[in-house]
Amino acid sequence: MKKAIITGGSCYHEGLFSAVNGKFALLFDEKIYLPKLHQTDLSGFDCVVIASRLNLEFLMQNAQKFEDYLSNGGNIVSFGEVLEPYLPFVCFSESEVNFWWWIHEGADLPLYAFDESNEIWNFLSLQECKWHYHGVYDVDEGCERILVDEIGRNIMYKDSCHFKGTMYITSLDPDFHIGQGFMPTTIPFLEKFMRWVEADIRKERPC
């Protein structure tokens, strides 16, 4: 399966590829520099990851490219906030971020599996999803809700109902924290999450 990741060249984007002895550099077949995305053909990739904290102006310039890619059966993973409508049918709302819950003994971040039988939990543990999140998503009927907060707002979901391809959307930002070198639980999260995405794409669209 051929995978690309769109990055912006910031220190944390570059840090992602040098962390853990370069493990995540091997996860992707190509790094796409965001300012050059407009001249990049995405059709050869089975999955394209949009890294967190990218320039919104450049992302908006490529909104039609993302929609065309999805319409033609491409699959997109989006980490972190979606603060402008560069991805179709994605509705994000910012929320307060609880950065420091983990410093209190016995504390827990209230995140829950929407459906414990979802196949993702064969790859990930719920605890591996817990560091913090930057907002929540409204989802359309037909989307698959995966991870929710204590009042049922969506932190992670899968949308395979709007296009031939699929969007895997989460306000979690593992790439940023791996690149910055803190929040160690983001390392197994990203590795296992991408393993699930690959398995899910193969299952739905076998080669």
Coordinates of N, CA, C and O in Angstrom, one line a residue, residues 3-130:
K3 N 1.6 5.1 0.7 CA 1.2 6.1 1.5 C 2.0 7.4 1.4 O 3.3 7.3 1.3
A4 N 1.4 8.5 1.5 CA 2.1 9.8 1.5 C 1.6 10.6 2.8 O 0.5 10.4 3.3
I5 N 2.5 11.5 3.2 CA 2.1 12.4 4.3 C 2.4 13.9 3.8 O 3.5 14.1 3.2
I6 N 1.5 14.7 4.0 CA 1.6 16.2 3.7 C 2.1 16.9 4.9 O 1.5 16.8 6.0
T7 N 3.3 17.5 4.8 CA 3.9 18.2 6.0 C 4.2 19.7 5.5 O 4.3 20.0 4.3
G8 N 4.6 20.5 6.5 CA 4.9 21.9 6.2 C 6.3 22.3 6.4 O 6.7 23.4 6.2
G9 N 7.2 21.3 6.8 CA 8.6 21.6 7.0 C 8.9 22.3 8.3 O 10.1 22.7 8.5
S10 N 8.0 22.4 9.2 CA 8.3 22.9 10.6 C 9.1 21.9 11.3 O 9.3 20.8 11.0
C11 N 9.7 22.4 12.4 CA 10.7 21.5 13.2 C 10.0 20.3 13.7 O 10.5 19.2 13.6
Y12 N 8.7 20.4 14.1 CA 8.0 19.2 14.5 C 7.6 18.3 13.4 O 7.5 17.1 13.6
H13 N 7.4 18.8 12.2 CA 7.1 17.9 11.0 C 8.4 17.2 10.7 O 8.4 15.9 10.5
E14 N 9.5 17.8 10.7 CA 10.8 17.1 10.4 C 11.2 16.2 11.5 O 11.7 15.1 11.3
G15 N 10.8 16.6 12.8 CA 11.1 15.7 13.9 C 10.4 14.4 13.9 O 10.9 13.4 14.4
L16 N 9.3 14.4 13.3 CA 8.5 13.1 13.2 C 9.3 12.1 12.5 O 9.3 10.9 12.8
F17 N 10.1 12.5 11.5 CA 10.9 11.5 10.7 C 12.2 11.1 11.2 O 12.8 10.1 10.8
S18 N 12.7 11.8 12.2 CA 13.9 11.5 12.9 C 13.7 10.8 14.2 O 14.6 10.1 14.8
A19 N 12.5 10.9 14.8 CA 12.2 10.3 16.1 C 12.2 8.8 16.0 O 12.0 8.2 15.0
V20 N 12.5 8.2 17.2 CA 12.4 6.7 17.3 C 13.3 6.0 16.2 O 12.9 5.1 15.5
N21 N 14.5 6.5 16.1 CA 15.5 6.0 15.1 C 14.9 6.0 13.7 O 15.2 5.0 12.9
G22 N 14.1 7.0 13.4 CA 13.6 7.1 12.0 C 12.5 6.1 11.7 O 12.1 5.9 10.5
K23 N 11.8 5.6 12.7 CA 10.7 4.6 12.4 C 9.6 5.1 11.5 O 9.2 4.5 10.6
F24 N 9.3 6.4 11.7 CA 8.1 6.9 11.0 C 8.5 7.4 9.6 O 7.6 7.6 8.8
A25 N 9.8 7.6 9.4 CA 10.2 7.9 8.0 C 10.0 6.7 7.1 O 9.7 6.9 5.9
L26 N 10.0 5.5 7.7 CA 9.8 4.3 6.9 C 8.3 4.0 6.7 O 8.0 3.2 5.9
L27 N 7.5 4.7 7.5 CA 6.0 4.4 7.4 C 5.4 5.0 6.1 O 4.4 4.5 5.6
F28 N 6.0 6.0 5.5 CA 5.4 6.7 4.4 C 6.4 6.6 3.2 O 7.6 6.6 3.3
D29 N 5.7 6.4 2.0 CA 6.5 6.3 0.8 C 7.0 7.6 0.2 O 7.9 7.7 -0.5
E30 N 6.2 8.7 0.6 CA 6.6 10.0 0.1 C 6.2 11.1 1.1 O 5.1 11.0 1.7
K31 N 7.0 12.1 1.3 CA 6.7 13.3 2.0 C 6.3 14.4 1.0 O 7.1 14.6 0.1
I32 N 5.2 15.0 1.1 CA 4.7 16.0 0.2 C 4.8 17.4 1.0 O 4.2 17.5 2.0
Y33 N 5.6 18.2 0.4 CA 5.8 19.6 1.0 C 4.6 20.4 0.7 O 4.3 20.6 -0.5
L34 N 3.8 20.9 1.7 CA 2.5 21.5 1.5 C 2.5 22.6 0.4 O 1.6 22.6 -0.5
P35 N 3.5 23.5 0.3 CA 3.5 24.5 -0.7 C 3.6 23.9 -2.2 O 3.2 24.6 -3.1
K36 N 4.0 22.7 -2.3 CA 4.1 22.1 -3.6 C 3.0 21.1 -3.9 O 3.0 20.4 -4.9
L37 N 2.0 21.0 -2.9 CA 0.9 20.0 -3.1 C 0.1 20.3 -4.3 O -0.3 19.4 -5.0
H38 N 0.0 21.6 -4.7 CA -0.9 21.9 -5.9 C -0.4 21.3 -7.1 O -1.1 21.0 -8.1
Q39 N 1.0 21.0 -7.2 CA 1.5 20.4 -8.4 C 1.8 18.9 -8.2 O 2.5 18.3 -9.1
T40 N 1.3 18.3 -7.2 CA 1.5 16.9 -6.9 C 0.3 16.0 -7.3 O -0.9 16.4 -6.9
D41 N 0.5 15.0 -8.0 CA -0.6 14.0 -8.4 C -0.8 13.0 -7.2 O 0.1 12.3 -6.9
L42 N -2.0 13.1 -6.6 CA -2.2 12.2 -5.5 C -2.8 10.8 -5.9 O -2.9 9.9 -5.1
S43 N -3.1 10.7 -7.2 CA -3.8 9.5 -7.6 C -3.0 8.2 -7.4 O -3.6 7.1 -7.4
G44 N -1.7 8.3 -7.3 CA -0.9 7.1 -7.1 C -0.8 6.6 -5.7 O -0.2 5.5 -5.5
F45 N -1.4 7.3 -4.8 CA -1.4 6.9 -3.4 C -2.7 6.3 -2.9 O -3.8 6.8 -3.2
D46 N -2.6 5.2 -2.1 CA -3.7 4.6 -1.5 C -4.2 5.4 -0.4 O -5.4 5.4 0.0
C47 N -3.3 6.1 0.3 CA -3.7 6.8 1.5 C -2.8 8.1 1.6 O -1.6 8.0 1.4
V48 N -3.4 9.2 2.0 CA -2.7 10.5 2.1 C -3.0 11.0 3.5 O -4.2 11.1 3.9
V49 N -2.0 11.2 4.3 CA -2.1 11.7 5.7 C -1.9 13.2 5.6 O -0.9 13.7 5.1
I50 N -2.8 14.0 6.3 CA -2.6 15.4 6.4 C -2.1 15.7 7.8 O -2.8 15.4 8.8
A51 N -0.9 16.1 8.0 CA -0.3 16.3 9.3 C -1.0 17.4 10.0 O -1.7 18.3 9.4
S52 N -0.9 17.5 11.3 CA -1.5 18.6 12.1 C -0.7 19.9 12.0 O 0.5 19.9 11.6
R53 N -1.4 21.0 12.3 CA -0.7 22.3 12.3 C -0.1 22.7 11.0 O 1.1 23.2 10.9
L54 N -0.9 22.6 9.9 CA -0.4 23.0 8.6 C -1.0 24.4 8.3 O -2.0 24.8 8.8
N55 N -0.4 25.1 7.3 CA -0.8 26.4 6.9 C -2.2 26.3 6.2 O -2.4 25.6 5.2
L56 N -3.1 27.0 6.8 CA -4.5 26.9 6.3 C -4.7 27.5 4.9 O -5.5 27.0 4.1
E57 N -4.0 28.5 4.6 CA -4.1 29.1 3.2 C -3.7 28.1 2.1 O -4.4 28.0 1.1
F58 N -2.6 27.4 2.4 CA -2.2 26.4 1.4 C -3.2 25.3 1.4 O -3.5 24.7 0.3
L59 N -3.7 24.9 2.5 CA -4.7 23.8 2.5 C -5.9 24.1 1.8 O -6.5 23.3 1.0
M60 N -6.4 25.4 1.9 CA -7.6 25.8 1.2 C -7.4 25.9 -0.3 O -8.3 25.6 -1.1
Q61 N -6.2 26.2 -0.7 CA -5.9 26.2 -2.1 C -6.0 24.8 -2.8 O -6.1 24.7 -4.0
N62 N -5.9 23.8 -1.9 CA -6.0 22.4 -2.4 C -7.3 21.7 -2.0 O -7.3 20.5 -2.2
A63 N -8.3 22.4 -1.7 CA -9.6 21.8 -1.3 C -10.2 21.0 -2.4 O -10.6 19.8 -2.1
Q64 N -10.1 21.5 -3.6 CA -10.7 20.7 -4.7 C -9.9 19.5 -5.0 O -10.4 18.4 -5.4
K65 N -8.6 19.6 -4.8 CA -7.7 18.4 -5.0 C -8.0 17.3 -4.0 O -8.1 16.1 -4.4
F66 N -8.3 17.7 -2.8 CA -8.7 16.7 -1.8 C -10.0 16.0 -2.2 O -10.2 14.8 -2.1
E67 N -11.0 16.8 -2.6 CA -12.3 16.3 -2.9 C -12.2 15.4 -4.1 O -12.8 14.3 -4.2
D68 N -11.4 15.8 -5.1 CA -11.3 14.9 -6.3 C -10.6 13.6 -6.0 O -11.0 12.5 -6.5
Y69 N -9.6 13.7 -5.1 CA -8.9 12.5 -4.7 C -9.9 11.5 -4.0 O -9.9 10.3 -4.3
L70 N -10.7 12.0 -3.1 CA -11.7 11.2 -2.4 C -12.7 10.6 -3.4 O -13.1 9.5 -3.3
S71 N -13.2 11.4 -4.3 CA -14.2 11.0 -5.3 C -13.7 9.9 -6.1 O -14.5 9.0 -6.6
N72 N -12.4 9.8 -6.3 CA -11.8 8.8 -7.2 C -11.3 7.6 -6.4 O -10.6 6.7 -6.9
G73 N -11.7 7.5 -5.1 CA -11.4 6.4 -4.3 C -10.2 6.5 -3.4 O -9.8 5.5 -2.7
G74 N -9.6 7.7 -3.3 CA -8.5 7.9 -2.4 C -8.9 8.0 -0.9 O -10.1 8.2 -0.6
N75 N -8.0 7.8 0.0 CA -8.3 7.7 1.4 C -7.4 8.8 2.1 O -6.2 8.8 1.9
I76 N -8.0 9.6 3.0 CA -7.4 10.6 3.7 C -7.4 10.4 5.2 O -8.5 10.1 5.7
V77 N -6.3 10.6 5.9 CA -6.2 10.6 7.3 C -5.9 12.1 7.7 O -5.0 12.7 7.1
S78 N -6.7 12.6 8.6 CA -6.5 14.0 9.1 C -6.3 14.0 10.6 O -7.1 13.6 11.3
F79 N -5.1 14.6 11.0 CA -4.8 14.7 12.4 C -5.0 16.2 12.9 O -4.8 17.1 12.1
G80 N -5.5 16.4 14.1 CA -5.6 17.7 14.7 C -6.8 18.5 14.2 O -7.8 17.9 13.8
E81 N -6.8 19.8 14.3 CA -7.9 20.6 14.0 C -8.1 20.7 12.5 O -7.1 20.6 11.7
V82 N -9.3 21.0 12.1 CA -9.7 21.3 10.7 C -10.4 22.7 10.8 O -11.6 22.8 10.9
L83 N -9.6 23.7 10.8 CA -10.1 25.1 11.1 C -10.7 25.8 9.9 O -11.3 26.9 10.1
E84 N -10.5 25.3 8.7 CA -11.1 25.8 7.5 C -11.7 24.6 6.7 O -11.2 23.5 6.9
P85 N -12.6 24.9 5.8 CA -13.3 23.8 5.1 C -12.5 23.2 3.9 O -13.1 23.1 2.8
Y86 N -11.3 22.8 4.1 CA -10.5 22.3 3.0 C -10.8 20.8 2.8 O -10.5 20.2 1.8
L87 N -11.5 20.2 3.8 CA -12.0 18.8 3.7 C -13.5 18.8 3.6 O -14.1 19.4 4.5
P88 N -14.1 18.2 2.6 CA -15.6 18.3 2.5 C -16.3 17.5 3.6 O -15.8 16.5 4.1
F89 N -17.4 18.1 4.0 CA -18.3 17.5 5.0 C -17.7 17.3 6.4 O -18.2 16.6 7.2
V90 N -16.6 18.0 6.7 CA -15.9 18.0 8.0 C -16.3 19.2 8.7 O -16.0 20.4 8.3
C91 N -16.9 19.1 9.9 CA -17.4 20.2 10.7 C -16.7 20.1 12.1 O -17.0 19.3 12.9
F92 N -15.7 21.0 12.3 CA -14.9 21.0 13.5 C -15.2 22.2 14.4 O -15.5 23.3 14.0
S93 N -15.2 21.9 15.7 CA -15.4 23.0 16.7 C -14.2 22.9 17.7 O -14.0 21.8 18.3
E94 N -13.6 24.0 18.0 CA -12.5 24.0 19.0 C -13.1 23.9 20.4 O -14.2 24.2 20.7
S95 N -12.3 23.3 21.3 CA -12.7 23.1 22.7 C -11.5 23.4 23.6 O -10.4 23.4 23.1
E96 N -11.8 23.6 24.9 CA -10.7 23.8 25.8 C -9.9 22.5 25.8 O -10.4 21.4 25.8
V97 N -8.6 22.7 26.0 CA -7.6 21.6 26.0 C -7.2 21.3 27.4 O -6.6 22.2 28.1
N98 N -7.4 20.1 27.9 CA -6.9 19.7 29.2 C -5.5 19.1 29.1 O -5.3 17.9 28.9
F99 N -4.5 20.0 29.2 CA -3.1 19.5 29.0 C -2.6 18.8 30.2 O -1.7 17.9 30.0
W100 N -3.1 19.0 31.4 CA -2.3 18.6 32.6 C -3.1 17.6 33.4 O -2.7 17.4 34.6
W101 N -4.1 17.0 32.9 CA -4.8 16.0 33.7 C -3.9 14.9 34.3 O -4.2 14.4 35.4
W102 N -2.9 14.5 33.6 CA -2.1 13.3 33.9 C -1.2 13.6 35.1 O -0.6 12.6 35.6
I103 N -1.0 14.8 35.5 CA -0.1 15.1 36.6 C -0.7 14.7 38.0 O 0.0 14.7 39.0
H104 N -2.0 14.5 38.0 CA -2.7 14.2 39.2 C -2.8 12.7 39.4 O -3.3 12.0 38.5
E105 N -2.4 12.2 40.5 CA -2.4 10.7 40.7 C -3.8 10.2 40.6 O -4.8 10.7 41.2
G106 N -4.0 9.1 39.8 CA -5.3 8.5 39.6 C -6.2 9.2 38.6 O -7.3 8.7 38.4
A107 N -5.7 10.2 38.0 CA -6.6 11.0 37.1 C -6.7 10.2 35.7 O -5.9 9.4 35.4
D108 N -7.7 10.5 35.0 CA -8.0 9.9 33.7 C -8.6 10.9 32.8 O -9.4 11.8 33.2
L109 N -8.3 10.9 31.5 CA -9.0 11.7 30.5 C -10.2 11.0 30.1 O -10.2 9.9 29.6
P110 N -11.4 11.7 30.2 CA -12.7 11.0 29.9 C -12.9 10.8 28.4 O -13.6 11.6 27.8
L111 N -12.3 9.8 27.8 CA -12.5 9.4 26.4 C -13.0 8.0 26.4 O -12.5 7.2 27.2
Y112 N -13.9 7.7 25.5 CA -14.6 6.4 25.5 C -14.7 5.9 24.0 O -14.9 6.6 23.1
A113 N -14.7 4.6 23.9 CA -15.0 3.9 22.7 C -16.5 4.1 22.4 O -17.3 3.7 23.3
F114 N -16.9 4.6 21.3 CA -18.3 4.7 21.0 C -18.9 3.3 20.8 O -20.1 3.0 21.2
D115 N -18.2 2.4 20.2 CA -18.6 1.0 20.1 C -17.4 0.1 20.3 O -16.5 0.1 19.6
E116 N -17.4 -0.6 21.5 CA -16.3 -1.4 21.9 C -16.0 -2.5 20.9 O -14.9 -3.1 20.9
S117 N -16.9 -2.9 20.1 CA -16.7 -4.0 19.1 C -16.1 -3.5 17.8 O -15.8 -4.3 16.9
N118 N -15.9 -2.2 17.7 CA -15.2 -1.6 16.4 C -13.9 -2.3 16.3 O -13.1 -2.4 17.2
E119 N -13.5 -2.6 15.0 CA -12.3 -3.3 14.7 C -11.0 -2.5 15.1 O -10.0 -3.1 15.4
I120 N -11.1 -1.2 15.3 CA -10.0 -0.4 15.6 C -9.4 -0.9 17.0 O -8.2 -0.8 17.2
W121 N -10.3 -1.4 17.9 CA -9.8 -1.7 19.2 C -9.1 -3.1 19.2 O -8.6 -3.5 20.3
N122 N -9.1 -3.7 18.1 CA -8.2 -4.9 17.9 C -6.7 -4.4 17.7 O -5.8 -5.3 17.8
F123 N -6.5 -3.2 17.4 CA -5.2 -2.6 17.1 C -4.8 -1.7 18.2 O -3.6 -1.7 18.6
L124 N -5.7 -0.9 18.7 CA -5.3 0.2 19.7 C -6.0 -0.1 21.0 O -7.1 -0.8 21.0
S125 N -5.4 0.3 22.1 CA -6.1 0.3 23.4 C -6.6 1.8 23.6 O -6.1 2.7 23.1
L126 N -7.7 1.9 24.4 CA -8.3 3.2 24.6 C -7.2 4.1 25.3 O -7.2 5.3 25.1
Q127 N -6.4 3.5 26.2 CA -5.5 4.3 27.0 C -4.4 4.9 26.0 O -3.9 6.0 26.3
E128 N -4.1 4.3 24.9 CA -3.2 4.8 24.0 C -3.7 6.0 23.2 O -3.0 6.7 22.5
C129 N -5.0 6.3 23.3 CA -5.6 7.5 22.7 C -5.7 8.7 23.6 O -6.2 9.7 23.2
K130 N -5.1 8.5 24.8 CA -5.3 9.6 25.8 C -4.0 10.4 26.1 O -3.1 9.9 26.7

